[in-house]
């Protein structure tokens, strides 16, 4: 694992008029790491994630992906976005396209691959998420968990440097959550760098290299999962973690 971060966030601020959502976030994710971001609703987790590929425009700060400052005026944002896979809460699949078609789309349109090459890569990505046999199915024929796995395949097919996951299981029925988390565990084992906003505490505790606790637009605490969950240093972390423990 190299020490240079693949993703580096420095002094990130985000405000909407008089509502300040992020108040100076500093975060580094190294190659091959799985970093989970936890915290109460409204703490700025998803906003931070969406700033990483400028789906949200930061108010101030620096974001560097694989050595490229994505805030720089001369940076080709479309090029950099190919280094950043994104998986959303909602699956955002095109209903009129098959699973294979959904995964192939960006390979052809964004990366300019031939149909044959795009299909080869898309099939490989679907195989990685355990859905190759559903290549010809439309989203309406797939369960929520399968749709989300197609969403993950769409992201990894572009061979990004880092994958961002925004609460990828929050729209799923409880019995479908496990299949998506299992795919994420396998991705991590294959060396994918991942930044995951999640409320799946057991997953964060078991699978993450580092856990980041956010509240009120700041990072309150970060460290190995056993420290953040087992011996939190900050009162706010303690309260959040004990609330989770009480529910389980």
Short mmCIF file of N, CA, C and O in Angstrom, two decimals, residues 23 33 71 87 94 96 110 141 156 160 181-182 185 245:
data_model
loop_
_atom_site.label_atom_id
_atom_site.label_comp_id
_atom_site.label_asym_id
_atom_site.label_seq_id
_atom_site.Cartn_x
_atom_site.Cartn_y
_atom_site.Cartn_z
N UNK A 23 -17.56 22.30 7.51
CA UNK A 23 -16.80 23.35 8.20
C UNK A 23 -15.32 22.98 8.29
O UNK A 23 -14.78 22.83 9.38
N UNK A 33 -7.42 1.28 0.53
CA UNK A 33 -8.11 1.42 1.81
C UNK A 33 -9.62 1.44 1.63
O UNK A 33 -10.13 1.94 0.62
N UNK A 71 -10.26 21.00 -8.19
CA UNK A 71 -10.80 22.36 -8.06
C UNK A 71 -10.09 23.33 -9.00
O UNK A 71 -10.54 24.46 -9.18
N UNK A 87 -21.52 5.31 -6.46
CA UNK A 87 -22.72 4.49 -6.26
C UNK A 87 -23.65 5.26 -5.32
O UNK A 87 -23.23 5.67 -4.24
N UNK A 94 -31.10 3.20 -16.06
CA UNK A 94 -32.05 3.55 -17.12
C UNK A 94 -33.03 2.38 -17.29
O UNK A 94 -32.61 1.27 -17.59
N UNK A 96 -35.14 1.58 -19.53
CA UNK A 96 -35.33 1.00 -20.87
C UNK A 96 -34.09 0.23 -21.35
O UNK A 96 -34.08 -0.28 -22.46
N UNK A 110 -18.46 7.73 -22.52
CA UNK A 110 -17.46 8.53 -21.79
C UNK A 110 -16.05 8.11 -22.17
O UNK A 110 -15.20 8.95 -22.45
N UNK A 141 -37.02 -6.04 -13.68
CA UNK A 141 -37.00 -7.49 -13.46
C UNK A 141 -36.00 -7.89 -12.37
O UNK A 141 -35.83 -9.07 -12.09
N UNK A 156 -17.45 0.18 -11.38
CA UNK A 156 -16.14 -0.49 -11.45
C UNK A 156 -15.73 -0.80 -12.89
O UNK A 156 -14.55 -0.95 -13.17
N UNK A 160 -12.06 2.77 -12.06
CA UNK A 160 -11.69 4.02 -11.37
C UNK A 160 -10.57 3.80 -10.36
O UNK A 160 -10.26 2.67 -9.99
N UNK A 181 -23.36 -5.61 0.52
CA UNK A 181 -22.18 -5.46 1.38
C UNK A 181 -21.13 -6.52 1.06
O UNK A 181 -19.93 -6.25 1.12
N UNK A 182 -21.58 -7.72 0.70
CA UNK A 182 -20.64 -8.79 0.35
C UNK A 182 -19.84 -8.40 -0.89
O UNK A 182 -18.61 -8.61 -0.95
N UNK A 185 -17.23 -5.98 0.15
CA UNK A 185 -16.10 -6.67 0.82
C UNK A 185 -15.17 -7.29 -0.21
O UNK A 185 -13.94 -7.21 -0.09
N UNK A 245 -25.19 0.76 19.69
CA UNK A 245 -25.03 -0.50 20.45
C UNK A 245 -26.35 -0.86 21.14
O UNK A 245 -26.72 -2.02 21.20
#
